[in-house]
Coordinates of C-alpha atoms in Angstrom, one line a residue:
Chain A
X197 CA -17.5 66.4 -25.8
X198 CA -19.6 67.7 -28.5
X199 CA -19.9 70.8 -30.7
X200 CA -17.7 73.6 -30.0
X201 CA -15.6 74.0 -27.0
X202 CA -13.3 76.4 -25.3
X203 CA -10.0 76.0 -24.4
X204 CA -9.2 74.7 -21.2
X205 CA -12.7 72.8 -20.8
X206 CA -12.8 69.2 -19.8
X207 CA -13.7 68.4 -23.6
X208 CA -10.4 70.2 -24.5
X209 CA -8.2 68.1 -22.0
X210 CA -9.9 65.2 -23.6
X211 CA -8.5 66.1 -27.0
X212 CA -5.1 67.0 -25.8
X213 CA -5.0 63.4 -23.6
X214 CA -5.9 62.0 -26.6
X215 CA -3.0 63.4 -28.6
X216 CA -0.5 62.2 -26.3
X217 CA -1.9 58.8 -25.7
X218 CA -1.9 58.3 -29.7
X219 CA 1.2 59.6 -30.3
X220 CA 3.1 58.4 -26.9
X221 CA 1.9 54.8 -28.2
X222 CA 2.5 54.8 -31.5
X223 CA 6.3 56.0 -30.7
X224 CA 6.7 53.7 -28.1
X225 CA 5.8 50.7 -30.1
X226 CA 7.7 52.0 -33.0
X227 CA 10.9 52.4 -30.8
X228 CA 10.3 49.0 -29.4
X229 CA 10.2 47.6 -32.6
X230 CA 12.3 49.9 -34.7
X231 CA 15.4 50.6 -32.4
X232 CA 16.3 46.4 -32.7
X233 CA 15.6 46.6 -36.3
X234 CA 17.9 49.7 -37.5
X235 CA 20.7 47.8 -35.2
X236 CA 20.2 44.5 -37.3
X237 CA 20.3 46.4 -40.4
X238 CA 23.4 48.4 -39.1
X239 CA 25.1 45.1 -38.7
X240 CA 23.7 42.3 -40.7
X241 CA 24.9 41.1 -44.1
X242 CA 22.6 40.0 -46.8
X243 CA 21.7 40.3 -49.9
X244 CA 19.3 42.8 -50.7
X245 CA 20.8 44.7 -47.7
X246 CA 21.0 48.0 -49.8
X247 CA 17.8 48.2 -51.7
X248 CA 16.2 47.5 -48.2
X249 CA 18.3 51.0 -46.7
X250 CA 16.9 52.7 -49.6
X251 CA 13.2 51.9 -49.4
X252 CA 13.2 52.6 -45.6
X253 CA 14.9 56.1 -45.9
X254 CA 12.4 56.7 -48.8
X255 CA 9.9 56.1 -46.4
X256 CA 11.2 58.6 -43.6
X257 CA 9.2 60.8 -46.9
X258 CA 6.4 58.5 -46.6
X259 CA 3.0 61.2 -47.3
X260 CA 1.0 61.0 -44.3
X261 CA -2.3 60.6 -46.5
X262 CA -0.9 57.9 -48.5
X263 CA -0.2 56.0 -45.2
X264 CA -3.7 56.9 -43.9
X265 CA -4.7 55.4 -47.3
X266 CA -3.3 52.1 -46.9
X267 CA -3.8 51.6 -43.3
X268 CA -7.5 52.7 -44.2
X269 CA -8.2 50.3 -47.0
X270 CA -6.8 47.3 -44.7
X271 CA -8.9 48.3 -41.8
X272 CA -12.0 49.1 -43.7
X273 CA -14.8 46.3 -42.9
X274 CA -14.4 45.6 -46.9
X275 CA -10.5 45.5 -46.0
X276 CA -8.3 42.3 -45.5
X277 CA -8.3 43.2 -41.5
X278 CA -11.9 44.7 -41.5
X279 CA -13.1 41.9 -39.2
X280 CA -11.6 43.6 -36.2
X281 CA -13.8 46.9 -36.7
X282 CA -10.9 49.0 -35.9
X283 CA -11.6 51.4 -38.6
X284 CA -12.5 54.9 -37.1
X285 CA -10.9 54.3 -33.5
X286 CA -7.9 55.0 -32.0
X287 CA -6.4 52.1 -32.7
X288 CA -6.4 52.4 -36.4
X289 CA -4.6 56.0 -35.7
X290 CA -2.3 54.5 -33.7
X291 CA -1.4 51.7 -36.9
X292 CA -1.2 54.9 -39.0
X293 CA 1.3 56.6 -36.9
X294 CA 3.4 53.7 -36.1
X295 CA 3.7 53.2 -39.8
X296 CA 4.7 56.6 -40.5
X297 CA 7.3 56.7 -37.4
X298 CA 8.8 53.3 -37.8
X299 CA 11.1 54.0 -40.7
X300 CA 12.8 57.8 -39.3
X301 CA 13.4 55.2 -36.1
X302 CA 14.5 52.3 -37.9
X303 CA 16.7 54.5 -40.3
X304 CA 18.4 56.9 -38.0
X305 CA 19.3 53.9 -35.7
X306 CA 20.7 52.0 -38.5
X307 CA 22.8 55.5 -39.2
X308 CA 23.9 55.7 -35.6
X309 CA 24.7 52.1 -35.1
X310 CA 26.4 51.5 -38.1
X311 CA 28.7 54.6 -37.6
X312 CA 29.7 53.2 -34.2
X313 CA 30.0 50.1 -35.2
X314 CA 32.8 51.6 -37.9
X315 CA 34.5 53.0 -34.5
X316 CA 34.5 49.9 -32.1
X317 CA 34.0 46.7 -34.4
X318 CA 37.6 45.7 -33.4
X319 CA 37.5 46.3 -29.8
X320 CA 34.2 44.5 -29.6
X321 CA 35.1 41.8 -32.1
X322 CA 38.2 41.1 -30.3
X323 CA 36.3 40.6 -27.0
X324 CA 34.2 38.4 -28.9
X325 CA 30.9 39.8 -29.7
X326 CA 30.0 39.0 -32.9
X327 CA 27.7 41.6 -34.4
X328 CA 24.3 40.2 -32.9
X329 CA 25.6 40.1 -29.8
X330 CA 26.9 43.6 -29.9
X331 CA 23.3 45.0 -30.9
X332 CA 22.2 45.9 -27.1
X333 CA 25.8 47.3 -26.2
X334 CA 25.3 49.4 -29.2
X335 CA 22.1 50.2 -28.8
X336 CA 23.1 51.4 -25.3
X337 CA 26.1 53.2 -26.0
X338 CA 24.1 55.2 -29.0
X339 CA 21.4 56.0 -26.6
X340 CA 21.7 59.5 -26.5
X341 CA 21.8 59.8 -30.3
X342 CA 19.2 57.3 -30.7
X343 CA 16.9 59.7 -28.3
X344 CA 17.1 62.4 -31.1
X345 CA 15.3 59.5 -34.0
X346 CA 12.8 59.2 -31.1
X347 CA 12.3 62.6 -31.0
X348 CA 12.1 63.0 -34.7
X349 CA 9.7 60.4 -34.8
X350 CA 7.1 62.0 -31.9
X351 CA 7.3 65.3 -33.8
X352 CA 6.2 63.7 -37.0
X353 CA 3.4 61.9 -35.3
X354 CA 2.7 64.7 -32.8
X355 CA 1.6 67.4 -35.7
X356 CA 0.4 65.0 -38.3
X357 CA -3.3 65.4 -39.5
X358 CA -3.4 63.6 -42.6
X359 CA -3.3 59.9 -41.7
X360 CA -5.5 60.4 -38.4
X361 CA -8.1 62.2 -40.2
X362 CA -8.6 59.5 -42.6
X363 CA -8.5 56.3 -40.4
X364 CA -9.7 58.1 -37.4
X365 CA -12.8 60.0 -38.7
X366 CA -12.3 62.8 -36.5
X367 CA -15.0 61.7 -34.2
X368 CA -16.0 64.0 -31.4
X369 CA -14.9 63.1 -28.2
X370 CA -13.7 59.4 -29.5
X371 CA -10.7 60.3 -32.2
X372 CA -10.5 63.8 -32.2
X373 CA -6.9 65.2 -31.8
X374 CA -5.1 68.5 -31.4
X375 CA -4.4 68.6 -35.3
X376 CA -8.0 67.5 -36.6
X377 CA -9.4 69.7 -34.1
X378 CA -7.8 72.5 -35.8
X379 CA -8.6 71.2 -39.4
X380 CA -12.6 71.2 -38.4
X381 CA -12.6 74.5 -36.9
X382 CA -11.0 76.1 -39.6
X383 CA -13.1 74.6 -41.7
X384 CA -16.1 76.2 -39.6
X385 CA -14.6 79.3 -39.9
X386 CA -13.4 79.5 -36.2
X387 CA -10.2 80.8 -36.6
X388 CA -9.3 82.4 -33.3
X389 CA -9.9 78.8 -31.7
X390 CA -8.2 77.3 -34.2
X391 CA -5.3 79.5 -33.8
X392 CA -5.5 79.2 -29.7
X393 CA -5.4 75.4 -30.3
X394 CA -2.4 75.7 -32.7
X395 CA -0.5 77.3 -30.1
X396 CA -1.7 75.0 -27.5
X397 CA -0.3 72.2 -29.5
X398 CA 3.0 74.3 -30.7
X399 CA 3.6 74.7 -26.5
X400 CA 3.4 71.4 -25.8
X401 CA 5.9 70.3 -28.8
X402 CA 8.4 72.7 -27.1
X403 CA 7.7 71.2 -23.7
X404 CA 8.2 67.6 -25.0
X405 CA 11.0 68.7 -26.7
X406 CA 12.8 70.5 -23.6
X407 CA 11.7 67.9 -21.2
X408 CA 13.4 65.1 -23.3
X409 CA 16.8 67.4 -23.6
X410 CA 16.3 68.3 -20.3
X411 CA 16.5 64.3 -19.1
X412 CA 18.9 63.1 -21.9
X413 CA 21.8 66.2 -20.4
X414 CA 20.8 64.7 -17.0
X415 CA 20.9 61.3 -17.9
X416 CA 24.1 61.7 -19.8
X417 CA 25.9 63.6 -16.8
X418 CA 25.1 60.5 -14.4
X419 CA 26.3 58.3 -17.1
X420 CA 29.1 59.9 -18.0
Chain B
X198 CA 18.5 56.5 -20.6
X199 CA 16.9 54.8 -24.3
X200 CA 15.2 52.6 -21.9
X201 CA 14.4 55.0 -19.3
X202 CA 13.0 56.6 -22.4
X203 CA 10.9 54.0 -23.4
X204 CA 9.5 52.4 -20.4
X205 CA 8.6 56.3 -19.6
X206 CA 6.7 56.1 -23.2
X207 CA 4.8 52.7 -22.6
X208 CA 4.4 53.6 -18.6
X209 CA 2.7 56.9 -20.1
X210 CA 0.9 55.1 -22.3
X211 CA -0.5 53.1 -19.4
X212 CA -1.0 55.8 -17.3
X213 CA -3.0 57.8 -19.8
X214 CA -5.5 54.5 -20.3
X215 CA -5.3 51.8 -22.9
X216 CA -6.1 52.7 -26.5
X217 CA -9.4 52.3 -26.3
X218 CA -10.7 50.1 -29.4
X219 CA -14.4 49.2 -30.1
X220 CA -16.0 46.6 -28.3
X221 CA -15.0 47.2 -25.3
X222 CA -17.4 47.0 -22.2
X223 CA -18.7 50.6 -21.3
X224 CA -19.2 51.2 -25.0
X225 CA -22.4 50.9 -26.9
X226 CA -21.8 52.8 -29.9
X227 CA -23.0 53.3 -33.5
X228 CA -21.1 54.8 -36.1
X229 CA -23.2 57.1 -38.4
X230 CA -21.6 58.5 -41.6
X231 CA -23.0 61.6 -42.0
X232 CA -22.5 65.1 -43.9
X233 CA -20.3 68.1 -43.1
X234 CA -23.3 70.4 -43.1
X235 CA -25.0 68.9 -40.2
X236 CA -21.7 68.8 -38.3
X237 CA -20.7 71.9 -38.9
X238 CA -23.9 73.6 -38.1
X239 CA -24.0 72.4 -34.5
X240 CA -26.9 70.1 -35.1
X241 CA -25.5 67.0 -33.9
X242 CA -23.6 68.6 -31.1
X243 CA -27.3 69.6 -29.9
X244 CA -29.7 66.4 -30.4
X245 CA -26.6 63.5 -30.1
X246 CA -26.8 64.5 -26.1
X247 CA -30.6 64.4 -26.2
X248 CA -30.5 61.0 -27.9
X249 CA -27.6 59.3 -25.8
X250 CA -29.4 60.4 -22.5
X251 CA -32.5 58.6 -23.4
X252 CA -31.0 55.2 -24.9
X253 CA -27.9 54.7 -23.5
X254 CA -26.5 54.9 -27.3
X255 CA -23.4 56.5 -28.4
X256 CA -23.4 58.2 -31.7
X257 CA -20.2 58.7 -33.3
X258 CA -20.5 61.1 -36.4
X259 CA -18.2 60.7 -39.7
X260 CA -18.9 63.7 -40.7
X261 CA -18.0 63.2 -44.9
X262 CA -19.5 64.7 -48.0
X263 CA -22.6 62.8 -48.9
X264 CA -21.0 60.6 -52.0
X265 CA -17.9 60.0 -49.5
X266 CA -20.3 59.2 -46.4
X267 CA -22.6 56.7 -48.8
X268 CA -19.2 55.3 -50.2
X269 CA -18.5 54.5 -46.3
X270 CA -21.6 53.0 -45.6
X271 CA -20.9 50.6 -49.1
X272 CA -17.8 49.5 -47.4
X273 CA -19.6 48.7 -44.7
X274 CA -17.9 51.1 -42.2
X275 CA -20.9 52.6 -40.9
X276 CA -24.3 51.2 -39.0
X277 CA -25.9 54.3 -40.3
X278 CA -25.9 57.2 -43.6
X279 CA -27.6 60.3 -42.6
X280 CA -27.1 62.5 -46.0
X281 CA -28.6 64.6 -48.4
X282 CA -28.7 63.8 -52.2
X283 CA -32.0 62.3 -52.9
X284 CA -30.8 60.8 -56.2
X285 CA -27.5 59.5 -54.8
X286 CA -29.8 57.9 -51.8
X287 CA -31.9 56.0 -54.2
X288 CA -28.8 54.6 -55.9
X289 CA -27.9 53.2 -52.6
X290 CA -30.8 51.7 -51.9
X291 CA -31.5 50.2 -55.6
X292 CA -27.7 48.8 -55.3
X293 CA -29.2 47.0 -52.1
X294 CA -26.9 48.8 -49.6
X295 CA -30.2 49.6 -47.8
X296 CA -33.6 48.6 -48.0
X297 CA -35.5 51.8 -46.6
X298 CA -34.6 55.4 -46.8
X299 CA -36.6 57.9 -44.2
X300 CA -36.9 61.5 -45.1
X301 CA -35.7 63.4 -41.8
X302 CA -35.7 67.2 -42.2
X303 CA -34.9 69.9 -44.8
X304 CA -33.5 73.4 -45.4
X305 CA -32.6 75.3 -48.3
X306 CA -29.5 76.2 -50.3
X307 CA -28.4 80.0 -51.0
X308 CA -25.8 81.6 -53.4
X309 CA -23.2 83.4 -51.3
X310 CA -21.2 86.2 -52.7
X311 CA -18.7 89.3 -52.1
X312 CA -21.3 92.1 -50.6
X313 CA -19.9 94.2 -53.4
X314 CA -22.1 91.9 -55.8
X315 CA -19.3 92.0 -59.2
X316 CA -21.9 90.0 -60.6
X317 CA -25.1 92.1 -60.2
X318 CA -27.4 89.3 -58.9
X319 CA -27.9 90.1 -55.3
X320 CA -31.3 90.3 -54.2
X321 CA -32.5 87.6 -56.7
X322 CA -34.7 84.8 -56.3
X323 CA -34.0 83.0 -59.6
X324 CA -30.7 80.9 -59.0
X325 CA -31.0 79.9 -62.4
X326 CA -30.5 83.1 -64.1
X327 CA -28.4 84.0 -61.1
X328 CA -25.8 81.2 -62.3
X329 CA -26.0 82.2 -65.9
X330 CA -24.7 85.8 -65.2
X331 CA -22.1 84.4 -63.0
X332 CA -20.7 82.1 -65.9
X333 CA -21.4 84.8 -68.7
X334 CA -19.0 87.8 -66.5
X335 CA -16.7 84.9 -65.5
X336 CA -16.5 85.8 -61.7
X337 CA -15.0 83.3 -59.7
X338 CA -17.3 80.8 -58.8
X339 CA -15.8 78.4 -55.8
X340 CA -17.2 74.9 -56.1
X341 CA -17.3 72.4 -53.5
X342 CA -15.9 69.9 -56.5
X343 CA -16.3 66.6 -53.5
X344 CA -19.1 64.9 -54.8
X345 CA -20.9 66.3 -52.1
X346 CA -24.7 66.6 -51.5
X347 CA -24.2 70.4 -52.2
X348 CA -22.1 69.7 -54.5
X349 CA -24.4 67.5 -56.5
X350 CA -27.4 70.2 -55.9
X351 CA -24.5 73.0 -57.6
X352 CA -24.1 70.7 -60.6
X353 CA -27.7 70.0 -61.0
X354 CA -28.6 73.5 -60.8
X355 CA -25.9 74.5 -63.8
X356 CA -28.0 72.0 -65.8
X357 CA -31.3 73.6 -65.0
X358 CA -29.7 76.9 -66.0
X359 CA -29.2 75.3 -69.6
X360 CA -25.4 75.8 -69.2
X361 CA -23.3 72.9 -70.1
X362 CA -20.5 73.2 -67.5
X363 CA -18.0 71.3 -68.8
X364 CA -17.5 73.6 -72.1
X365 CA -18.0 76.7 -70.4
X366 CA -15.8 76.2 -67.3
X367 CA -12.5 78.4 -67.0
X368 CA -10.0 79.7 -64.4
X369 CA -13.4 81.5 -63.4
X370 CA -14.8 78.0 -62.2
X371 CA -12.5 76.5 -58.7
X372 CA -13.3 73.1 -57.9
X373 CA -11.5 72.9 -54.2
X374 CA -12.5 69.5 -53.2
X375 CA -13.3 70.2 -50.0
X376 CA -16.1 70.5 -47.0
X377 CA -18.5 73.4 -46.9
X378 CA -16.7 75.6 -44.1
X379 CA -13.2 75.6 -46.2
X380 CA -15.1 76.4 -49.4
X381 CA -17.0 79.1 -47.5
X382 CA -13.5 80.6 -46.7
X383 CA -12.2 80.4 -49.8
X384 CA -15.1 82.1 -51.4
X385 CA -14.4 84.9 -48.7
X386 CA -11.0 85.4 -49.7
X387 CA -11.1 85.2 -53.4
X388 CA -14.4 86.8 -53.7
X389 CA -16.1 84.8 -55.4
X390 CA -19.6 83.1 -55.2
X391 CA -20.3 79.4 -53.8
X392 CA -23.6 77.3 -53.3
X393 CA -23.9 76.9 -49.5
X394 CA -26.5 74.9 -47.1
X395 CA -27.9 77.7 -45.1
X396 CA -27.7 75.8 -41.9
X397 CA -23.6 76.0 -42.4
X398 CA -23.9 79.6 -43.8
X399 CA -25.6 80.5 -40.3
X400 CA -23.1 78.6 -38.0
X401 CA -20.6 80.1 -39.9
X402 CA -18.2 82.5 -37.8
X403 CA -15.8 83.6 -40.4
X404 CA -18.1 85.2 -43.1
X405 CA -16.2 88.8 -43.8
X406 CA -17.1 90.3 -46.8
X407 CA -19.4 87.6 -48.0
X408 CA -23.4 87.6 -47.7
X409 CA -26.3 86.0 -49.3
X410 CA -26.9 86.9 -52.5
X411 CA -29.6 84.7 -53.9
X412 CA -32.3 82.7 -51.6
X413 CA -36.0 81.6 -52.2
X414 CA -36.0 79.7 -55.2
X415 CA -38.1 76.5 -54.5
X416 CA -35.2 74.7 -56.8
X417 CA -32.6 75.4 -54.2
X418 CA -34.9 72.7 -51.4
X419 CA -32.2 70.6 -49.6
X420 CA -33.8 67.6 -48.3
X421 CA -31.8 64.7 -45.7
X422 CA -32.9 61.4 -45.3
X423 CA -31.5 58.6 -43.2
X424 CA -30.8 55.1 -43.9
X425 CA -29.6 52.0 -42.1
X426 CA -26.6 50.0 -43.8
X427 CA -28.3 46.4 -45.1
X428 CA -26.9 43.9 -42.3
X429 CA -27.4 41.7 -45.1
X430 CA -24.2 42.7 -46.8
X431 CA -22.5 43.6 -43.7
X432 CA -23.3 41.4 -40.5
X433 CA -21.2 44.0 -38.2
X434 CA -23.9 46.1 -38.5
X435 CA -25.8 47.1 -35.5
X436 CA -29.2 46.5 -36.7
X437 CA -30.9 47.0 -33.3
X438 CA -29.0 50.4 -32.1
X439 CA -28.8 51.9 -35.2
X440 CA -32.5 51.6 -36.0
X441 CA -33.5 53.1 -32.7
X442 CA -31.1 55.9 -33.8
X443 CA -33.4 56.4 -36.7
X444 CA -36.5 55.6 -34.9
X445 CA -36.0 58.6 -32.9
X446 CA -34.9 61.0 -35.4
X447 CA -38.4 60.6 -37.3
X448 CA -40.7 60.4 -34.4
X449 CA -42.2 62.9 -33.0
X450 CA -40.0 63.7 -30.0
X451 CA -36.8 63.5 -32.3
X452 CA -38.7 65.7 -34.5
X453 CA -39.2 68.4 -32.1
X454 CA -35.6 68.3 -30.9
X455 CA -34.5 68.8 -34.9
X456 CA -37.0 71.9 -35.0
X457 CA -35.8 73.3 -31.3
X458 CA -32.3 73.7 -32.8
X459 CA -31.6 77.2 -33.6
X460 CA -28.6 80.1 -33.6
X461 CA -29.3 83.4 -32.8
X462 CA -32.7 82.4 -32.9
X463 CA -32.7 80.9 -36.6
X464 CA -33.9 77.5 -37.4
X465 CA -31.7 75.9 -39.1
X466 CA -33.2 72.4 -40.0
X467 CA -37.3 72.2 -40.7
X468 CA -38.4 68.4 -39.6
X469 CA -40.6 66.8 -42.1
X470 CA -40.4 62.8 -41.7
X471 CA -44.3 62.6 -42.3
X472 CA -43.7 64.0 -45.8
X473 CA -43.9 60.8 -48.1
X474 CA -42.8 62.8 -51.2
X475 CA -39.8 64.1 -49.1

């Protein structure tokens, strides 16, 4: 698990699995939180709503190093959540990626649901469904569009290096992912290995997106 | 579909195994804040599996510059710091973040530069004169600029050369704020000189047009020391396992293992735990 490794040995497989594990967990959690929040933001009417929308939209562009630094300061032993001892662990990386992905999912969900609500408002209201009760129906109806939001989040998390490098520490065999391994091998001057890792990362990203498209097409056909 | 996707994601996460946080049953580990040179040179990759096999203690290394590694210790985010900047280490002790520093090993710094040697310093054993020449001719010099041990050594060497860096620095002096490897990559790309520790240089795989220009000056000495973070400041510090690691590093066995790490037959680090002045 230490030092140099070649493509396709067990240390390398562990790195790929960790990347997938951290990213999928972060995006899964962000989806569970972000979809309802986004829908609520689309339908709710409360003071300060435009401000929140602007903030959420702005946070879509949150620089990963800033997110990483914030999570780092929170989780450090000297920080408010230091007692959990989570810094330099995969859990810390999940928290960092969660904070990067959540705004994307909330913002895209809000936009999608708001458009859909505009279209079906009269119909749903006449059926006696107020905005709150319409949320599950609207999320279900918009499911294919919302997948795009999840994929955007997945892409951001999977390709990200700034935040997880800070909070994970790039520890061999523990918090080393595809992207942090690429950064490390580049700095060690092993450019062929870094490039090889980059190619694998690209291939995986393509595969995930292809799979998502296939699933979504298949789903559309059966649902249609 | 959406629910299915979420379910799939959650299932996948479950199948891939829970995200392991520290404190799980099978984990007996310490966190060591150390330098990029000990990691990038491959030393840890060689000695840590031997230590782990002996003691069952996993060592998680966060490789940073010395200044950053000491700060990690100051925040209580590491159990042990293993770095190379004596003055900064003594300050760490003075501030009470550790109670004891043990010397472990040494190697030396070198000045590397383009084979074409635009400053005309290749083969010199006088690092002060070499730096003076680089500054006078305004040949590009790439500095770590990251408060690492190597960066602190570089700043000290400019002083030794009698130069006031703040006054003379110009476009030729390029501070990149990155690790040793990145600095060597940059020096290679812009045909400049850089100060490097020898271990990282030997292990570095993208030497390209770079070669050693200055070596063998006794002012280029590079000492490594190790310290346990003070548990009186941070109760979470793993005292027993951290001390076990330090004790092993400076034991006859650990010192022998360090001396046995070689690349292409070249020894990278020279143990000197018994040198009281180190």
